[in-house]
PDB file of C-alpha atoms in Angstrom:
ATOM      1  CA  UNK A   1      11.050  64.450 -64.364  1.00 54.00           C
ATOM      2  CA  UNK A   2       9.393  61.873 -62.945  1.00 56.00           C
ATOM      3  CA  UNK A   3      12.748  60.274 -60.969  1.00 59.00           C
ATOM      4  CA  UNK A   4      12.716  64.417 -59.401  1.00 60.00           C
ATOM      5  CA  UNK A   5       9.132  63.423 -57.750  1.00 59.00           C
ATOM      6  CA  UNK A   6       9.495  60.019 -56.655  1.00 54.00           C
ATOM      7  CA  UNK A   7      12.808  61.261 -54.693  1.00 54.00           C
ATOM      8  CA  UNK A   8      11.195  64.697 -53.550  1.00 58.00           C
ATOM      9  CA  UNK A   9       8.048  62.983 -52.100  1.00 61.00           C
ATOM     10  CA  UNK A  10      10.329  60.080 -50.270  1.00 64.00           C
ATOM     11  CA  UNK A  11      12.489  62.863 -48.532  1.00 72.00           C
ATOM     12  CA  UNK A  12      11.490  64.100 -44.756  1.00 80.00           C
ATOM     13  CA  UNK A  13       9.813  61.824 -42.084  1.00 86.00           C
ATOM     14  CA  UNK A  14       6.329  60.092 -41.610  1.00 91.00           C
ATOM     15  CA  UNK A  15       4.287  61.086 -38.829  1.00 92.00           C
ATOM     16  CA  UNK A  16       4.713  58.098 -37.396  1.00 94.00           C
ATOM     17  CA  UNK A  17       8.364  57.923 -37.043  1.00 93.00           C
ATOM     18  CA  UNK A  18       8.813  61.469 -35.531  1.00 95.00           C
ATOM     19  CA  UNK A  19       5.519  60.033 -33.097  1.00 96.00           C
ATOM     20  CA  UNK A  20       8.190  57.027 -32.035  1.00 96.00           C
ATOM     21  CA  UNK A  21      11.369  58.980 -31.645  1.00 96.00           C
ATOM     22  CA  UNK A  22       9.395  61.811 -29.910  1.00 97.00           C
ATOM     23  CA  UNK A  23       7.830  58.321 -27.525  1.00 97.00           C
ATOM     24  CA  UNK A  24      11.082  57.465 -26.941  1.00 97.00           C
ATOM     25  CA  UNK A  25      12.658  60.812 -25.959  1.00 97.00           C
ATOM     26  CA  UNK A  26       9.626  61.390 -23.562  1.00 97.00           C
ATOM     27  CA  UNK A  27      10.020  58.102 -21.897  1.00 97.00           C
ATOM     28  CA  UNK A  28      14.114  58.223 -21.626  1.00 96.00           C
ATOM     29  CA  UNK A  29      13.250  62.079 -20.076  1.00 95.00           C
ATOM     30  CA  UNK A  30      10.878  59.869 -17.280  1.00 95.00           C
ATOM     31  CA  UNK A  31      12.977  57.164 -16.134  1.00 93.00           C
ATOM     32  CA  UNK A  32      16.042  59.979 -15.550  1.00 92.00           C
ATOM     33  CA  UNK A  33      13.802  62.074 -13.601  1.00 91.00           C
ATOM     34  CA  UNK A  34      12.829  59.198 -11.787  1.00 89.00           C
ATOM     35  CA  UNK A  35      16.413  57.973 -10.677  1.00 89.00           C
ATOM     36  CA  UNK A  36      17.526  61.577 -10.167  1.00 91.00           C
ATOM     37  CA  UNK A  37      14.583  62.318  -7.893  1.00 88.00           C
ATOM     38  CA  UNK A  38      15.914  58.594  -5.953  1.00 87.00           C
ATOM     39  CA  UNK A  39      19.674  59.578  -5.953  1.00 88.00           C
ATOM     40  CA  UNK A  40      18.664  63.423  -4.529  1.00 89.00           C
ATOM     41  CA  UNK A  41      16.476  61.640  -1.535  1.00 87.00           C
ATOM     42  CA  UNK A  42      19.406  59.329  -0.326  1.00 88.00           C
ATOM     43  CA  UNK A  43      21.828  61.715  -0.438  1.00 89.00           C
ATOM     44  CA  UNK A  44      19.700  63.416   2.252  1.00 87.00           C
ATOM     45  CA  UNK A  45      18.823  60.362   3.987  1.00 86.00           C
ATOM     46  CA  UNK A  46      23.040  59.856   4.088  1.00 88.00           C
ATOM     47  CA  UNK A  47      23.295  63.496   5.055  1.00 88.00           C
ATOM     48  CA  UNK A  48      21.180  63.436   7.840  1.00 85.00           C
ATOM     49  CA  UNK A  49      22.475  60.175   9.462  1.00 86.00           C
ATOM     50  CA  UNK A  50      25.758  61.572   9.341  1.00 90.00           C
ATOM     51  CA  UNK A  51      24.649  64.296  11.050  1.00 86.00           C
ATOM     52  CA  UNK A  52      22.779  62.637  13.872  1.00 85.00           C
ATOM     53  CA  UNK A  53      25.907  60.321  14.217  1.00 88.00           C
ATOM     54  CA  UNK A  54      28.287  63.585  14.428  1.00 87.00           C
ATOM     55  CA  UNK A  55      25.555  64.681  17.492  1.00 83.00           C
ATOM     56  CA  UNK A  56      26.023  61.327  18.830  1.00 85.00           C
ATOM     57  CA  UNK A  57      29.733  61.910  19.341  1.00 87.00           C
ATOM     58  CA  UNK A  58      29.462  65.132  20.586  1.00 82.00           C
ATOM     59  CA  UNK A  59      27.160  64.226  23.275  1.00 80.00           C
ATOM     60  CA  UNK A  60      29.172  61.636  24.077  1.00 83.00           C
ATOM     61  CA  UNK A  61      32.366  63.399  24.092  1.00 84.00           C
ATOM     62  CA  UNK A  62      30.226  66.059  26.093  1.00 78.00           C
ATOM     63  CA  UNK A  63      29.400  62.813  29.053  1.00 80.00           C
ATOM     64  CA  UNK A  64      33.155  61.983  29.208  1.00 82.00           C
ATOM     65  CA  UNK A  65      33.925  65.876  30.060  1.00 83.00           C
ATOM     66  CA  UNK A  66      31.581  66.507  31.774  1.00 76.00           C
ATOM     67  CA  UNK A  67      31.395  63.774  34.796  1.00 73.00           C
ATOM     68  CA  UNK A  68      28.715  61.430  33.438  1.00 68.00           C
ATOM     69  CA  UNK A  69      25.936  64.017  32.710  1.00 70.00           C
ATOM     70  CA  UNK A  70      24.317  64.587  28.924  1.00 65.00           C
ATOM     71  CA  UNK A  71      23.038  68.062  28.241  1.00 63.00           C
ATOM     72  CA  UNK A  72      19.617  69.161  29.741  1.00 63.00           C
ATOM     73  CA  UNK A  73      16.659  69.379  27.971  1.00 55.00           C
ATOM     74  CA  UNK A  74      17.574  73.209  27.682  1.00 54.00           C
ATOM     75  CA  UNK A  75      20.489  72.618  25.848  1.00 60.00           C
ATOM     76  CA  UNK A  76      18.701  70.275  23.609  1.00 63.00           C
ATOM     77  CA  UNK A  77      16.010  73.078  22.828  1.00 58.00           C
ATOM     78  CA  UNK A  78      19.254  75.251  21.590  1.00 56.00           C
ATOM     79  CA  UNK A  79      20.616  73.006  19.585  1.00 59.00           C
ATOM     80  CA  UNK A  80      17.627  72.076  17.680  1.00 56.00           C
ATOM     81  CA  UNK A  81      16.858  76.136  17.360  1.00 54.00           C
ATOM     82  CA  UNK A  82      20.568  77.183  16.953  1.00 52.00           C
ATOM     83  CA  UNK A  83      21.876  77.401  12.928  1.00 47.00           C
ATOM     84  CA  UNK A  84      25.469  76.950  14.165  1.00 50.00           C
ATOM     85  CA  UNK A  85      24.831  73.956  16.039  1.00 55.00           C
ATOM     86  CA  UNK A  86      26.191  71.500  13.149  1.00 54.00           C
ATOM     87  CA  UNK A  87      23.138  70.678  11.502  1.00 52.00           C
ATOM     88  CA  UNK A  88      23.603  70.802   7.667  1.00 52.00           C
ATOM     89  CA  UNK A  89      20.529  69.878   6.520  1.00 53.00           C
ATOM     90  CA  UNK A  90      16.849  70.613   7.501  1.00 55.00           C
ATOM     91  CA  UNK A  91      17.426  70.219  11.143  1.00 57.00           C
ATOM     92  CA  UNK A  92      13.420  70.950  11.717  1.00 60.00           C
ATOM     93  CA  UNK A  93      12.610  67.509  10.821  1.00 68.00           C
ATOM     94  CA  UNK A  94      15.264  66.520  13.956  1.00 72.00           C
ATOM     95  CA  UNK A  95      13.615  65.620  17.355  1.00 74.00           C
ATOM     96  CA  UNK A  96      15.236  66.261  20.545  1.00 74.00           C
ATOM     97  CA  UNK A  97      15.074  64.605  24.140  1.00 75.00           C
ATOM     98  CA  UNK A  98      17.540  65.258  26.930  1.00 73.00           C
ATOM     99  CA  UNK A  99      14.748  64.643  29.849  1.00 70.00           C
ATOM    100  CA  UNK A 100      17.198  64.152  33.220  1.00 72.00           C
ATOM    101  CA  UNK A 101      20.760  64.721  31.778  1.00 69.00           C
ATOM    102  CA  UNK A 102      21.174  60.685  32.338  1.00 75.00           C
ATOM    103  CA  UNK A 103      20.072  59.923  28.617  1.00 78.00           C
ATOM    104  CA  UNK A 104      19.573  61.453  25.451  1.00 78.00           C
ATOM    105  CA  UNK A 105      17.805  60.505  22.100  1.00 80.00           C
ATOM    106  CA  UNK A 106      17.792  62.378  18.645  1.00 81.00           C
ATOM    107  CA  UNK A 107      15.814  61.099  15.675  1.00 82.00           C
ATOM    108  CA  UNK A 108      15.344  62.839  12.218  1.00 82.00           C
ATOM    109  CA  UNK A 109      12.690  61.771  10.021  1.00 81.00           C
ATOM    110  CA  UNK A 110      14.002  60.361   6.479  1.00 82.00           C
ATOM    111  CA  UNK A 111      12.587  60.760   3.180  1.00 80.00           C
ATOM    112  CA  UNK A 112      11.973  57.542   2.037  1.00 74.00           C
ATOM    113  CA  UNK A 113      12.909  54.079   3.418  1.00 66.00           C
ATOM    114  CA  UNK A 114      13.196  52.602   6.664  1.00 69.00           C
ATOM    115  CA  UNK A 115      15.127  53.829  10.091  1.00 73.00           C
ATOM    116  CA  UNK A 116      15.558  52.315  12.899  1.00 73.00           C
ATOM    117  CA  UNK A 117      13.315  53.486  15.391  1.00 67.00           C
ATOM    118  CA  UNK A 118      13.216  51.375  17.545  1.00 56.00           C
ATOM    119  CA  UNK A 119      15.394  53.212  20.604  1.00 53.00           C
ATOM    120  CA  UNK A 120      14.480  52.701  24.009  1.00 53.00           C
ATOM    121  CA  UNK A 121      14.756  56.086  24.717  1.00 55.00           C
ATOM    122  CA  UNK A 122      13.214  56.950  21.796  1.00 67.00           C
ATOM    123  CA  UNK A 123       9.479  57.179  22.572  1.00 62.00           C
ATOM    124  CA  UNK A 124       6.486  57.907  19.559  1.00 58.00           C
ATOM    125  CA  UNK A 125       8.728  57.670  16.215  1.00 57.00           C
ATOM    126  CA  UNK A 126       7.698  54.444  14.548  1.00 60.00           C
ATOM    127  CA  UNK A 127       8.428  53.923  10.629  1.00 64.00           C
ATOM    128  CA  UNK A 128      10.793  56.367   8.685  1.00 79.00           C
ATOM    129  CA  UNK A 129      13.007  58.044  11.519  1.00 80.00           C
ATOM    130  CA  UNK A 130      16.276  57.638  12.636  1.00 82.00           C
ATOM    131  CA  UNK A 131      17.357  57.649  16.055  1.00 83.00           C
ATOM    132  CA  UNK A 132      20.631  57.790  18.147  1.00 83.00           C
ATOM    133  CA  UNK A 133      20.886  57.583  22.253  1.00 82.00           C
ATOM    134  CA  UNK A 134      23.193  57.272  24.716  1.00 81.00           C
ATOM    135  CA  UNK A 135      25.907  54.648  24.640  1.00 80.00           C
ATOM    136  CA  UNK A 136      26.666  55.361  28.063  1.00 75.00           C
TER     137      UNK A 136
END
């Protein structure tokens, strides 16, 4: 009788264990948020440099057809406003300038990190944009 109540009361878990796997669990749950979260905002940083370099070669497959002359700043207006333009991703955050049809520049601001803001064509985007311009 008394072996029956030394193994009934040993059975199940102390508080403190189910408080340490439960810890554990929790902070597991964290750190794959956390590299999810990281992984999701590069894949849209990649997304969006792809597309600014696929505008890059249109625009300059656009000067070599078109006897030396980029797009206007009209044409730069639809292409930031048009959804069929090419854009894939949140073209909003894209910035447009096509000021004389002699040079062009396209930045898009990232999500985290660094661009590389510095083109000369490229005027007021310091910090976390990316920016194309004419090769030409």
């Amino acid at each position: 009788m008394m072996q029956k109540k030394l193994l009934k009361k040993n059975s199940g878990f102390t508080l403190i264990e189910l408080l340490v796997v439960v810890s554990i669990i929790a902070i597991l749950v964290v750190v794959g948020l956390v590299s999810f979260t990281d992984a999701q905002r590069k894949a849209k940083n990649s997304q969006k440099i792809s597309d600014l370099k696929a505008l890059q070669t249109a625009y300059e497959q656009y000067y070599v057809t078109n006897g030396s002359m980029y797009s206007s700043d009209a044409t730069c207006d639809l292409m930031k406003n048009d959804p069929d333009a090419g854009l894939s991703g949140d073209y909003t955050d894209f910035t447009f300038s096509c000021p004389d049809g002699l040079e062009y520049c396209v930045c898009v601001s990232l999500d985290n990190g660094q661009g590389n803001a510095a083109a000369d064509n490229c005027s007021g985007t310091t910090g976390q944009y990316q920016c194309i311009e004419n090769l030409q």
